[in-house]
Every structure is written in C-alpha cells, then in structure tokens.
Short mmCIF file of C-alpha atoms in Angstrom, two decimals:
data_model
loop_
_atom_site.label_atom_id
_atom_site.label_comp_id
_atom_site.label_asym_id
_atom_site.label_seq_id
_atom_site.Cartn_x
_atom_site.Cartn_y
_atom_site.Cartn_z
CA UNK D 10 77.45 134.70 142.23
CA UNK D 11 79.78 133.03 139.36
CA UNK D 12 83.09 130.95 139.74
CA UNK D 13 85.39 130.98 137.33
CA UNK D 14 88.47 129.56 137.39
CA UNK D 15 91.67 130.68 135.58
CA UNK D 16 94.47 128.45 134.11
CA UNK D 17 97.77 130.86 133.38
CA UNK D 18 99.41 132.99 135.58
CA UNK D 19 101.64 134.54 133.19
CA UNK D 20 100.83 139.28 132.74
CA UNK D 21 97.29 138.12 130.65
CA UNK D 22 95.99 135.76 133.67
CA UNK D 23 97.02 138.79 136.52
CA UNK D 24 94.83 141.30 133.98
CA UNK D 25 92.50 138.91 133.70
CA UNK D 26 92.62 138.31 137.49
CA UNK D 27 92.18 141.83 138.20
CA UNK D 28 89.47 142.18 136.08
CA UNK D 29 87.27 139.16 137.70
CA UNK D 30 87.80 141.05 141.52
CA UNK D 31 86.01 144.06 139.27
CA UNK D 32 83.45 142.31 137.99
CA UNK D 33 79.71 142.61 140.23
CA UNK D 34 78.30 138.88 139.33
CA UNK D 35 81.58 137.30 139.60
CA UNK D 36 84.12 135.95 141.83
CA UNK D 37 87.82 134.33 141.22
CA UNK D 38 87.23 130.65 142.67
CA UNK D 39 90.23 128.43 141.45
CA UNK D 40 93.78 129.40 139.43
CA UNK D 41 96.41 126.95 138.44
CA UNK D 42 99.44 127.48 136.36
CA UNK D 43 102.91 124.66 135.67
CA UNK D 44 104.52 127.73 137.94
CA UNK D 45 103.54 127.39 140.90
CA UNK D 46 104.90 130.09 142.56
CA UNK D 47 103.33 132.29 140.11
CA UNK D 48 100.54 130.25 140.53
CA UNK D 49 100.59 130.55 144.42
CA UNK D 50 101.24 134.43 144.89
CA UNK D 51 97.74 135.38 141.90
CA UNK D 52 95.85 132.63 144.34
CA UNK D 53 96.46 134.77 147.25
CA UNK D 54 96.17 138.26 146.51
CA UNK D 55 92.58 137.40 145.03
CA UNK D 56 91.50 134.06 147.78
CA UNK D 57 91.68 131.71 145.01
CA UNK D 58 92.51 127.98 145.54
CA UNK D 59 95.01 126.52 143.39
CA UNK D 60 94.34 123.35 141.33
CA UNK D 61 96.81 120.82 141.40
CA UNK D 62 96.32 120.39 137.08
CA UNK D 63 94.35 121.45 134.36
CA UNK D 64 92.08 119.57 134.51
CA UNK D 65 90.82 119.49 137.87
CA UNK D 66 91.05 123.47 137.64
CA UNK D 67 88.16 123.11 134.30
CA UNK D 68 86.43 119.41 135.88
CA UNK D 69 85.70 121.14 139.36
CA UNK D 70 82.14 120.95 139.53
CA UNK D 71 81.99 124.30 141.72
CA UNK D 72 83.17 125.96 138.23
CA UNK D 73 81.17 128.13 136.72
CA UNK D 74 83.08 129.14 134.24
CA UNK D 75 87.36 128.98 132.93
CA UNK D 76 89.29 131.39 131.34
CA UNK D 77 91.51 130.30 128.64
CA UNK D 78 95.36 132.29 130.03
CA UNK D 79 97.92 130.20 129.27
CA UNK D 80 101.14 129.86 126.43
CA UNK D 81 99.29 129.04 123.18
CA UNK D 82 99.89 126.33 122.50
CA UNK D 83 97.86 124.66 125.01
CA UNK D 84 94.92 126.54 124.42
CA UNK D 85 93.19 124.10 121.26
CA UNK D 86 93.77 121.75 123.90
CA UNK D 87 92.11 123.47 126.89
CA UNK D 88 89.46 124.98 124.98
CA UNK D 89 88.15 120.77 124.45
CA UNK D 90 88.46 119.76 127.72
CA UNK D 91 86.01 122.45 128.99
CA UNK D 92 84.11 121.14 125.61
CA UNK D 93 84.03 117.79 127.31
CA UNK D 94 83.60 119.11 130.99
CA UNK D 95 80.35 121.27 129.31
CA UNK D 96 82.49 124.61 131.06
CA UNK D 97 81.45 127.55 129.57
CA UNK D 98 84.92 129.53 129.04
CA UNK D 99 87.19 132.49 127.78
CA UNK D 100 90.05 132.35 125.35
CA UNK D 101 92.68 134.24 124.82
CA UNK D 102 93.56 134.28 121.17
CA UNK D 103 95.06 132.90 118.75
CA UNK D 104 92.65 129.37 119.60
CA UNK D 105 95.61 127.71 117.45
CA UNK D 106 99.52 127.97 115.90
CA UNK D 107 97.36 125.60 113.10
CA UNK D 108 94.31 126.49 111.42
CA UNK D 109 93.63 123.21 110.45
CA UNK D 110 93.21 122.44 114.37
CA UNK D 111 92.04 125.80 115.58
CA UNK D 112 88.68 124.14 113.00
CA UNK D 113 88.80 121.33 114.48
CA UNK D 114 89.03 122.79 117.96
CA UNK D 115 85.76 124.92 116.86
CA UNK D 116 84.08 122.30 115.52
CA UNK D 117 84.32 119.88 118.78
CA UNK D 118 83.11 123.56 121.03
CA UNK D 119 80.06 123.87 118.61
CA UNK D 120 78.78 120.41 118.96
CA UNK D 121 79.25 120.17 122.87
CA UNK D 122 77.07 122.67 122.68
CA UNK D 123 79.02 125.11 125.64
CA UNK D 124 79.40 129.15 125.53
CA UNK D 125 82.68 129.61 124.15
CA UNK D 126 84.36 133.22 124.03
CA UNK D 127 86.82 135.01 122.62
CA UNK D 128 89.23 137.09 123.85
CA UNK D 129 88.81 140.11 121.79
CA UNK D 130 89.08 142.82 124.13
CA UNK D 131 89.03 146.05 121.87
CA UNK D 132 85.70 145.41 121.01
CA UNK D 133 85.09 146.20 124.66
CA UNK D 134 86.58 149.76 124.79
CA UNK D 135 83.91 152.45 125.04
CA UNK D 136 85.86 154.18 121.75
CA UNK D 137 85.57 151.91 119.29
CA UNK D 138 82.11 151.13 120.67
CA UNK D 139 80.96 153.81 120.12
CA UNK D 140 82.59 154.46 116.66
CA UNK D 141 80.81 150.96 116.21
CA UNK D 142 77.56 152.23 116.32
CA UNK D 143 77.43 154.80 114.86
CA UNK D 144 78.24 152.85 111.55
CA UNK D 145 75.21 150.88 112.69
CA UNK D 146 73.86 154.00 112.75
CA UNK D 147 74.36 155.34 109.51
CA UNK D 148 76.71 158.09 110.12
CA UNK D 149 79.03 157.00 107.50
CA UNK D 150 76.83 155.56 104.94
CA UNK D 151 77.99 152.89 102.77
CA UNK D 152 81.71 152.15 103.86
CA UNK D 153 84.09 152.70 101.06
CA UNK D 154 87.28 152.29 103.48
CA UNK D 155 88.69 151.54 106.59
CA UNK D 156 92.09 152.15 108.12
CA UNK D 157 93.84 150.38 111.42
CA UNK D 158 97.40 151.20 113.13
CA UNK D 159 98.59 149.39 115.92
CA UNK D 160 101.90 150.80 117.34
CA UNK D 161 103.36 148.92 119.82
CA UNK D 162 105.58 150.93 122.39
CA UNK D 163 107.89 148.11 123.26
CA UNK D 164 109.47 145.25 121.95
CA UNK D 165 108.21 142.14 123.16
CA UNK D 166 110.93 139.44 124.48
CA UNK D 167 111.99 136.90 121.57
CA UNK D 168 110.99 134.21 124.48
CA UNK D 169 107.33 135.51 123.74
CA UNK D 170 107.24 136.18 119.55
CA UNK D 171 108.93 132.14 119.71
CA UNK D 172 105.53 131.35 121.09
CA UNK D 173 102.65 133.70 120.09
CA UNK D 174 102.77 132.48 116.96
CA UNK D 175 104.28 136.19 115.06
CA UNK D 176 102.75 139.74 114.79
CA UNK D 177 99.55 138.89 112.21
CA UNK D 178 98.03 136.33 115.14
CA UNK D 179 98.71 137.88 117.79
CA UNK D 180 98.36 141.51 117.88
CA UNK D 181 96.82 141.25 113.71
CA UNK D 182 93.97 139.06 115.35
CA UNK D 183 92.83 141.64 116.93
CA UNK D 184 92.38 144.91 114.16
CA UNK D 185 90.74 141.82 111.25
CA UNK D 186 88.24 140.94 114.33
CA UNK D 187 87.47 145.15 114.89
CA UNK D 188 87.60 145.17 110.65
CA UNK D 189 84.50 142.79 110.52
CA UNK D 190 82.37 143.95 113.18
CA UNK D 191 82.47 147.48 112.49
CA UNK D 192 81.91 146.37 108.96
CA UNK D 193 79.54 142.97 109.35
CA UNK D 194 82.03 141.22 106.29
CA UNK D 195 84.51 139.04 105.86
CA UNK D 196 87.42 139.68 103.58
CA UNK D 197 87.41 138.07 100.81
CA UNK D 198 91.09 138.58 99.48
CA UNK D 199 94.74 140.50 101.12
CA UNK D 200 98.00 141.12 100.51
CA UNK D 201 100.71 142.11 103.09
CA UNK D 202 103.50 143.55 103.74
CA UNK D 203 106.79 142.65 106.61
CA UNK D 204 109.98 142.54 107.54
CA UNK D 205 112.24 143.32 110.33
CA UNK D 206 113.21 146.60 110.41
CA UNK D 207 114.21 147.38 114.38
CA UNK D 208 114.56 143.05 115.77
CA UNK D 209 116.38 141.10 113.43
CA UNK D 210 115.75 138.48 115.76
CA UNK D 211 112.75 138.07 114.74
CA UNK D 212 113.29 136.50 111.98
CA UNK D 213 115.44 133.62 113.53
CA UNK D 214 110.77 132.56 114.84
CA UNK D 215 109.24 133.11 111.34
CA UNK D 216 108.21 136.24 112.13
CA UNK D 217 108.11 140.67 111.16
CA UNK D 218 107.87 143.39 113.84
CA UNK D 219 106.84 145.43 110.67
CA UNK D 220 103.71 145.26 109.00
CA UNK D 221 100.94 147.09 105.91
CA UNK D 222 98.15 144.75 104.96
CA UNK D 223 95.35 145.35 102.89
CA UNK D 224 91.73 143.39 102.59
CA UNK D 225 89.16 143.78 100.19
CA UNK D 226 85.47 142.81 102.01
CA UNK D 227 82.93 141.05 99.40
CA UNK D 228 81.17 144.63 99.04
CA UNK D 229 84.37 146.10 97.05
CA UNK D 230 85.44 148.66 100.15
CA UNK D 231 88.80 148.12 101.14
CA UNK D 232 90.55 148.23 104.53
CA UNK D 233 94.27 149.16 105.67
CA UNK D 234 96.54 148.49 108.27
CA UNK D 235 100.08 149.58 109.47
CA UNK D 236 101.41 147.57 112.85
CA UNK D 237 104.97 148.09 114.05
CA UNK D 238 105.97 146.35 117.74
CA UNK D 239 108.19 149.56 118.32
CA UNK D 240 107.21 153.12 118.90
CA UNK D 241 108.81 156.53 120.70
CA UNK D 242 106.16 157.71 122.13
CA UNK D 243 103.73 155.35 123.55
CA UNK D 244 100.99 152.72 123.09
CA UNK D 245 99.70 154.29 119.92
CA UNK D 246 96.28 152.56 118.25
CA UNK D 247 93.53 154.33 116.62
CA UNK D 248 90.71 153.17 113.17
CA UNK D 249 89.30 155.19 111.28
CA UNK D 250 85.82 154.05 109.16
CA UNK D 251 85.71 156.24 106.26
CA UNK D 252 81.84 156.19 103.89
CA UNK D 253 79.39 157.84 101.47
CA UNK D 254 78.47 159.96 104.12
CA UNK D 255 81.38 160.98 105.90
CA UNK D 256 84.25 159.43 108.80
CA UNK D 257 84.35 158.37 112.28
CA UNK D 258 87.95 158.70 113.68
CA UNK D 259 88.50 156.62 117.36
CA UNK D 260 91.67 158.53 118.03
CA UNK D 261 94.19 157.08 120.23
CA UNK D 262 93.61 158.83 123.64
CA UNK D 263 95.61 160.82 126.47
CA UNK D 264 95.74 160.39 129.85
CA UNK D 265 94.76 162.93 131.06
CA UNK D 266 93.38 166.33 128.33
CA UNK D 267 94.74 168.45 129.87
CA UNK D 268 97.79 171.24 128.50
CA UNK D 269 99.12 173.87 129.94
CA UNK D 270 100.12 177.16 128.10
CA UNK D 271 103.58 179.46 128.57
CA UNK D 272 105.05 182.07 126.87
CA UNK D 273 105.25 180.92 123.45
CA UNK D 274 104.24 177.35 123.53
CA UNK D 275 101.78 174.31 124.64
CA UNK D 276 102.66 171.30 126.15
CA UNK D 277 100.07 168.37 126.59
CA UNK D 278 100.45 165.03 128.07
CA UNK D 279 101.78 162.34 125.39
CA UNK D 280 99.96 158.78 125.28
CA UNK D 281 99.57 155.67 127.39
CA UNK D 282 102.74 154.84 127.87
CA UNK D 283 101.86 150.87 127.68
CA UNK D 284 98.35 148.94 126.10
CA UNK D 285 97.35 148.04 129.07
CA UNK D 286 97.16 151.37 130.14
CA UNK D 287 95.50 152.39 127.53
CA UNK D 288 92.40 149.20 127.29
CA UNK D 289 92.68 148.52 130.97
CA UNK D 290 89.02 149.00 131.33
CA UNK D 291 88.03 146.94 128.30
CA UNK D 292 89.03 143.93 129.67
CA UNK D 293 86.45 145.03 132.50
CA UNK D 294 84.43 145.73 130.24
CA UNK D 295 85.27 142.57 128.23
CA UNK D 296 84.79 140.63 131.91
CA UNK D 297 81.26 141.75 132.45
CA UNK D 298 80.27 140.99 129.21
CA UNK D 299 81.35 137.38 129.56
CA UNK D 300 79.69 136.64 133.28
CA UNK D 301 76.27 138.26 131.72
CA UNK D 302 76.75 135.37 128.57
CA UNK D 303 77.22 132.56 131.29
CA UNK D 304 74.35 133.22 132.64
CA UNK D 305 72.40 133.62 128.79
CA UNK D 306 72.37 136.68 128.39
CA UNK D 307 72.53 137.39 124.64
CA UNK D 308 74.96 140.40 124.43
CA UNK D 309 77.00 140.49 121.51
CA UNK D 310 79.89 138.70 123.11
CA UNK D 311 82.31 137.52 120.60
CA UNK D 312 82.58 133.49 120.32
CA UNK D 313 85.85 131.64 119.35
CA UNK D 314 83.96 131.18 115.14
CA UNK D 315 85.14 135.38 115.59
CA UNK D 316 88.31 133.96 116.61
CA UNK D 317 88.28 131.58 113.57
CA UNK D 318 88.26 133.80 111.56
CA UNK D 319 90.53 136.97 112.52
CA UNK D 320 93.08 133.45 112.42
CA UNK D 321 92.27 132.54 108.74
CA UNK D 322 92.67 135.64 107.90
CA UNK D 323 96.01 135.81 109.85
CA UNK D 324 96.99 132.75 108.37
CA UNK D 325 96.16 133.87 104.71
CA UNK D 326 98.49 137.16 105.55
CA UNK D 327 101.19 135.66 106.55
CA UNK D 328 101.12 133.16 103.58
CA UNK D 329 100.36 136.98 101.64
CA UNK D 330 103.95 138.45 103.21
CA UNK D 331 106.13 135.08 102.43
CA UNK D 332 104.55 134.67 98.50
CA UNK D 333 104.78 137.96 98.45
CA UNK D 334 101.45 137.88 96.51
CA UNK D 335 97.81 138.48 97.68
CA UNK D 336 95.91 135.53 99.29
CA UNK D 337 92.30 135.03 98.64
CA UNK D 338 90.92 134.04 101.78
CA UNK D 339 89.23 130.69 101.71
CA UNK D 340 86.30 130.34 104.42
CA UNK D 341 84.86 127.20 103.22
CA UNK D 342 86.30 124.42 106.61
CA UNK D 343 83.40 126.47 108.48
#
C-alpha cells in the first residue's frame, strides 16, 4: 500500500484526504499545514501523523508520494522540493502565479524524472470521460466548435481571490485543459472579455467575476467559454462538442432524477448546490488514478506539463482582458 503525505489542511486538503481514504491502495500517512490546529484535526481524522515542516513531509523515507494542496504561492517551491527528494507528487493548479517561474519549475521537475500529476479533477468526471471517449471514437466527426459553461453557485471570499491568481488561472485552467484534452490540440489564439458585474471588490486584485472567452485551435476549430462566479440556482457546468457528424453534450446533472407530477405542474430537484457536491466522485477517481500512476501504470493522468499549457492559455487570456485585443498564445518556452 502506498503512503501519501498531504501538504495543506484547508478545504481542498480535506477533499484530498477523504479521497485517499477512499482509495483502496493508498493511505494518508502524514499531514502538514502552517495552521497547527487544522493540521492536527485533519491528521487525527485520518489516523495520520503530523510533520514538523513541509520539508519533513516531503523527505520522509516512508512516503511514496506527496499531495500539494497548500496556498497557490507555495506550489512551485513545494514541487521543486519534491523533485529534489525524488518524490512523485500531485499538485493543485496553478503551478505558479508567474508563467516564467512555472516554466522553470516544470523544467526542473522533468529533469528529476519524478512523476508529477496536475490536479485537473474534471478529467476524471464520469460524464466528461464518456464525452471524451465518444469524441475519440469519432462520433462527432471533425470538431468545429466546443462550448464550455461554468457558473459557480456562490462568490468566493475576497481573501481567496487575493491568493488565487484570478478567475482564468483558477477556474479557467480546468476548462482550458478540458479543451486541449478533448480536442487533442492546443489553442493558438485567445480573445477574452471580463468585468466585475457581481462583486466590484474583485477589481482591487485585478480579477473579474464574469468572463467570456473565445479560442481558436490549430485546426481552425473554435472554443467558447462562459464563466460566472455566482448563480441563483446551484452549480452549473456543461460541455458541448459540435462537429461534422453531430454533437455530444455533457449536461449539468441533478442529485436526483425523480420528477413529481401534481395537477398541471411537474417539479424536479435542481442542480447540485455546490461544485464539490457535483465533483466529489471525480476527486475519488483522480486519487485512484494518481496512485496507479505512482506505481508506474499508464492511465493518461494529466501531468505538470498540462498544467503549464493551461496556465499559459490563462495568462494570455488575462492579457487579452487587459488590452481588449486577441492574443496569440506562445508555447515557445516549452
């Protein structure tokens, strides 16, 4: 059985801890967080030890792999430390808030030879995987358009916005990765527009709460993304792939398919009321696939390089919002 250490005992750290607990061939052995109380509470809940430092959580000889769920600003340093210790790791996105630094980090990790996975959990969603399989079978023919919708149920705290790197790096990275994964291509041009229609305070941190993005792939196909930080009805996410032979749609599911009929009305359960309610099982699938990758199985797990591609796209999108012009996406550095 594999032994994992977890760095970061916040919300996403707790999600990862629960995912390790559900993984049949892994256990959570060590937890570290700068918040001692949060660290001890999470460790006790899963029968894990606590580490004196992040370095100890990484260098412990009994640890097979590391889960990096600390704040964004610590991701790159922790990834480099894992590479130096020869430890496989799973990193939350983004790799860094600076693309040049992220590129350097990826180069260091590549040279180390360790397996480095990126936390693109949506690739492990049952519906999205079915859509990918159908596209790969050629069911839509030649892809001509893809549409992605992501509308989060409630606004994040301003403190989170300050650390997250912005909507396109934080939320958008997942969907830019999905576009590359589904199409097998990288975009070559991006045009993005966004503003603060919900929370003006986001402007203080150079962020937006509402954005629309258009990308052109190398083949000429187009991808459209609609992002919002707030809905009045639950977590709303869908993907449509349209091509020469038809289309495939991964719709926003509901927690129940039960519909009640009374008189001339029908009522059904609405959407999941949180993104984690929608994607909890995706995290379980992600952790199981990561454990297999650590042992050398080839399961197509998203790598740190995929994270760098998504971050490069997001960075170009942020420039497009600021300059209000289309931006060519440059991958020449990697």
